[in-house]
XYZ file of C-alpha atoms in Angstrom:
303
model
C -101.105 17.452 58.379
C -100.329 20.660 59.855
C -97.225 21.006 62.073
C -96.722 23.308 65.277
C -92.746 25.444 65.738
C -92.212 23.122 67.981
C -92.561 19.806 65.749
C -90.409 21.796 62.883
C -88.052 22.785 65.771
C -88.100 18.565 67.310
C -87.395 18.137 63.492
C -84.698 19.733 63.317
C -83.244 18.616 66.848
C -83.609 14.725 65.623
C -81.446 15.298 61.683
C -79.034 17.457 63.614
C -78.334 13.972 66.531
C -78.236 17.599 68.959
C -79.352 16.918 72.938
C -83.398 18.052 72.113
C -83.312 19.499 75.867
C -81.138 22.328 75.038
C -83.481 23.323 72.518
C -86.027 23.471 74.453
C -85.043 25.168 77.272
C -83.635 28.042 75.259
C -87.557 28.180 73.683
C -88.804 28.035 77.369
C -86.336 30.648 78.599
C -87.536 33.019 75.558
C -91.007 32.789 77.071
C -89.992 33.764 80.576
C -91.526 36.808 81.662
C -87.767 38.193 83.329
C -88.001 41.611 83.938
C -91.876 40.733 86.741
C -89.218 37.850 88.211
C -86.053 40.824 88.526
C -89.123 43.079 89.734
C -89.808 40.451 92.420
C -86.971 40.222 93.769
C -85.549 43.761 93.471
C -82.326 42.657 91.416
C -80.899 42.582 88.293
C -79.700 39.373 87.364
C -76.305 37.480 86.366
C -77.491 35.703 82.822
C -74.679 33.212 81.806
C -76.914 31.007 78.777
C -79.564 30.243 79.965
C -79.553 30.108 83.546
C -80.427 33.777 85.633
C -78.466 34.082 88.823
C -79.362 36.556 91.077
C -77.587 37.401 94.532
C -78.276 37.963 97.975
C -75.007 39.032 99.572
C -75.033 39.969 103.667
C -73.956 43.542 103.213
C -75.708 43.443 106.536
C -73.501 41.641 108.299
C -69.658 42.301 109.929
C -68.319 38.939 110.299
C -64.728 37.514 111.766
C -63.202 34.804 111.565
C -59.146 34.407 113.349
C -58.576 38.691 112.772
C -60.239 38.910 109.040
C -63.065 40.495 108.818
C -64.874 39.163 105.672
C -66.273 40.835 102.062
C -69.646 39.614 101.966
C -68.209 38.562 98.138
C -65.417 36.107 100.309
C -67.772 33.654 102.037
C -71.210 35.898 102.431
C -72.846 35.215 99.118
C -75.797 33.907 99.212
C -77.723 33.311 95.495
C -80.651 31.880 94.009
C -80.430 30.860 90.159
C -83.590 29.911 87.623
C -82.863 27.499 85.007
C -85.732 27.446 82.237
C -87.292 23.645 82.697
C -90.194 21.007 82.563
C -92.468 23.786 81.183
C -91.550 26.206 84.175
C -88.759 26.974 85.911
C -85.918 25.174 88.129
C -84.426 26.788 90.769
C -81.309 25.931 92.929
C -80.266 28.907 95.703
C -77.916 29.199 98.980
C -78.699 31.678 101.629
C -76.435 32.715 103.923
C -78.504 32.682 107.506
C -78.147 33.564 111.000
C -78.560 31.036 113.769
C -82.336 32.819 114.962
C -82.970 33.257 111.627
C -82.768 29.817 109.850
C -86.624 28.406 111.366
C -88.664 31.779 110.183
C -86.767 31.202 106.994
C -87.755 27.476 106.762
C -91.298 27.807 107.574
C -91.773 30.138 105.044
C -90.125 28.392 102.120
C -91.941 25.508 103.310
C -95.323 26.833 102.928
C -94.529 28.385 99.845
C -93.793 25.121 98.124
C -90.077 25.227 98.453
C -87.516 21.884 99.382
C -84.214 22.276 101.372
C -81.991 20.076 100.491
C -79.496 21.352 103.221
C -78.778 23.648 106.329
C -75.175 23.543 107.861
C -71.165 25.808 108.352
C -69.350 26.618 105.872
C -66.948 28.406 108.761
C -65.413 27.455 111.987
C -65.142 30.407 114.910
C -66.934 33.291 112.562
C -68.741 35.511 114.664
C -71.201 35.391 114.294
C -71.551 32.193 113.604
C -73.440 32.062 109.694
C -75.286 28.909 107.854
C -76.176 28.284 104.639
C -79.573 27.254 104.150
C -79.486 24.965 100.424
C -82.836 25.119 98.149
C -84.861 23.873 95.641
C -88.380 24.204 93.855
C -89.606 23.514 90.481
C -93.019 25.618 88.628
C -93.274 28.659 87.494
C -91.105 31.360 88.094
C -93.089 34.772 89.188
C -94.306 32.602 91.767
C -91.114 31.001 92.584
C -89.321 34.653 92.532
C -92.021 35.777 94.995
C -91.660 32.835 97.442
C -88.200 33.438 97.579
C -89.267 37.147 98.561
C -91.743 36.226 101.505
C -88.482 34.051 102.680
C -85.923 36.139 102.665
C -88.221 38.599 104.297
C -88.476 37.147 107.484
C -84.646 37.897 107.909
C -82.028 40.596 107.646
C -81.004 39.223 104.472
C -80.579 43.362 101.987
C -84.094 42.820 99.785
C -82.853 46.388 97.773
C -79.462 46.595 96.537
C -77.645 50.205 97.234
C -75.783 51.952 94.936
C -71.853 51.447 95.470
C -70.127 53.966 97.589
C -67.438 53.737 96.251
C -65.200 51.167 93.707
C -64.834 47.726 94.643
C -61.322 47.713 96.595
C -58.522 46.103 94.397
C -57.259 42.899 94.775
C -53.071 43.369 95.979
C -52.535 39.630 95.452
C -50.049 38.591 92.307
C -52.864 37.574 90.617
C -51.253 36.375 87.375
C -48.951 33.923 89.251
C -52.660 32.808 90.977
C -53.854 32.197 87.869
C -50.785 30.535 86.753
C -50.558 28.182 89.627
C -54.640 27.360 89.697
C -54.389 26.497 86.036
C -57.303 28.932 85.275
C -58.037 32.629 84.991
C -59.456 33.938 88.211
C -61.429 37.345 87.918
C -61.745 40.187 90.618
C -65.163 39.585 92.549
C -65.661 42.641 95.136
C -62.245 43.137 96.468
C -61.756 39.255 96.159
C -60.066 37.571 94.075
C -62.254 34.193 92.671
C -61.555 31.030 90.627
C -64.631 28.458 89.413
C -63.211 25.494 88.396
C -66.113 22.776 86.782
C -65.518 19.162 86.846
C -65.338 16.825 83.653
C -68.213 14.705 83.760
C -71.704 16.230 83.527
C -74.024 16.512 86.287
C -77.984 16.325 86.456
C -80.299 17.062 88.956
C -83.792 15.532 88.427
C -82.711 14.175 84.839
C -81.745 17.926 84.245
C -78.824 18.992 83.477
C -77.237 21.622 85.409
C -75.223 23.742 83.269
C -73.769 26.413 83.065
C -72.263 24.481 86.275
C -70.868 28.012 87.771
C -74.266 29.921 87.850
C -75.257 26.646 89.442
C -73.507 26.347 92.007
C -71.775 22.270 90.792
C -68.063 24.549 90.068
C -65.912 24.550 92.525
C -65.236 28.125 94.575
C -62.404 29.541 95.555
C -62.165 32.725 96.777
C -58.782 35.163 97.765
C -59.207 37.437 99.829
C -56.302 40.441 100.280
C -55.150 39.949 104.625
C -51.715 42.428 103.508
C -48.344 41.423 103.196
C -48.774 38.925 100.042
C -50.879 36.773 102.754
C -54.704 35.935 101.270
C -57.309 34.439 104.150
C -58.906 31.772 101.714
C -62.138 29.476 101.588
C -64.870 28.131 99.282
C -65.797 24.975 98.557
C -64.621 21.629 96.370
C -66.817 19.843 94.403
C -66.498 16.085 95.054
C -67.263 12.356 94.244
C -67.252 10.278 97.313
C -63.604 8.304 96.201
C -62.207 11.817 95.790
C -62.575 13.245 99.552
C -60.629 12.106 101.471
C -57.795 12.485 98.821
C -58.493 16.224 98.982
C -58.684 16.398 102.710
C -55.272 14.905 103.099
C -54.142 17.440 100.499
C -55.569 20.045 102.185
C -53.768 18.738 105.572
C -50.942 18.942 103.777
C -50.166 21.558 103.213
C -52.103 23.628 106.694
C -55.466 24.578 104.896
C -58.045 23.589 107.067
C -61.210 21.917 106.189
C -63.738 23.750 107.777
C -67.510 21.416 106.990
C -68.375 17.921 104.618
C -71.886 17.792 103.328
C -74.143 17.337 100.452
C -76.118 20.252 99.176
C -78.375 18.895 96.459
C -80.947 15.557 96.948
C -80.946 14.033 93.986
C -78.122 15.038 91.579
C -76.556 12.597 89.293
C -73.538 12.206 90.170
C -74.057 11.743 93.599
C -71.665 14.747 95.116
C -69.749 16.619 98.071
C -68.798 20.102 99.063
C -66.372 20.505 101.238
C -65.469 23.667 102.925
C -61.956 25.321 104.010
C -60.219 28.049 105.370
C -56.714 29.224 105.680
C -55.398 32.908 105.932
C -51.613 32.992 104.887
C -48.882 33.957 101.904
C -51.162 33.548 98.701
C -48.849 31.616 96.619
C -48.602 28.831 99.587
C -52.413 28.440 99.365
C -52.581 28.169 96.402
C -49.667 25.584 95.417
C -51.206 23.438 98.476
C -55.248 23.806 96.284
C -53.779 23.401 93.402
C -52.376 19.923 95.480
C -56.057 18.839 96.189
C -56.969 20.710 92.623
C -55.109 17.941 90.802
C -56.989 14.930 92.775
C -60.139 15.700 91.509
C -61.472 15.006 88.017
C -61.755 18.862 87.789
C -60.423 20.920 84.477
C -57.444 22.940 84.080
C -56.553 25.179 81.886
């Protein structure tokens, strides 16, 4: 009996006892015309494993909160991630929109067959107010990319990427001490020092493992933007199980960190997750200790 290459891969998977989804996903990743997706979205992705993540920062906006001018990488970094799945690709994303942009963008997304999984705030008191639309979909990658593009065209989100006029500013914080307190290594990102903290438990959506967790938006994200004199503005979101929500709220409030939003981002993820956003502007080391106390209430990795 004649066997295809997929048959032989399946036999090898069974003999080796490896998860078949990983092999199928990798094989399909090689079949995706990523150049066409890149061209449709007008930018290059950050690639992690089989996930291609495209950033849509709101560099057109000047948003202030409590006297701090927010850098796009602190809280205005919209994105869409593509992961090969089930003969096509699944997408997940988080788009940053002004209030007047929500309904026009949503209408285009509905017409294009995309799912809206959440619309909400992440911050309080910001001027202008920003909202965050979480989206999902599955299908042909190029078709999905076109749907995202035409939908975002209903907003003022920059759809072309301008060459940077100057290198990003240095992060004027004791990053080595922040790393030590947080228990993970941070990364400079557009003048912001960013931490990504995965959970210990695997996360799936629609039966598909969401990995790598950082690019798929299901790892705790913590960002520090220097505000001078060793101080930093912090924001991000904790990824929590239901029983972790109130212990984390208590830990944040005990350390003078404001809880600004609590909500879901997805519709049928397993396990059920909640996302908690926060804000403070204070001594960076003090805030890191408070954030670490909150992380200690969760099933998150350390070290």
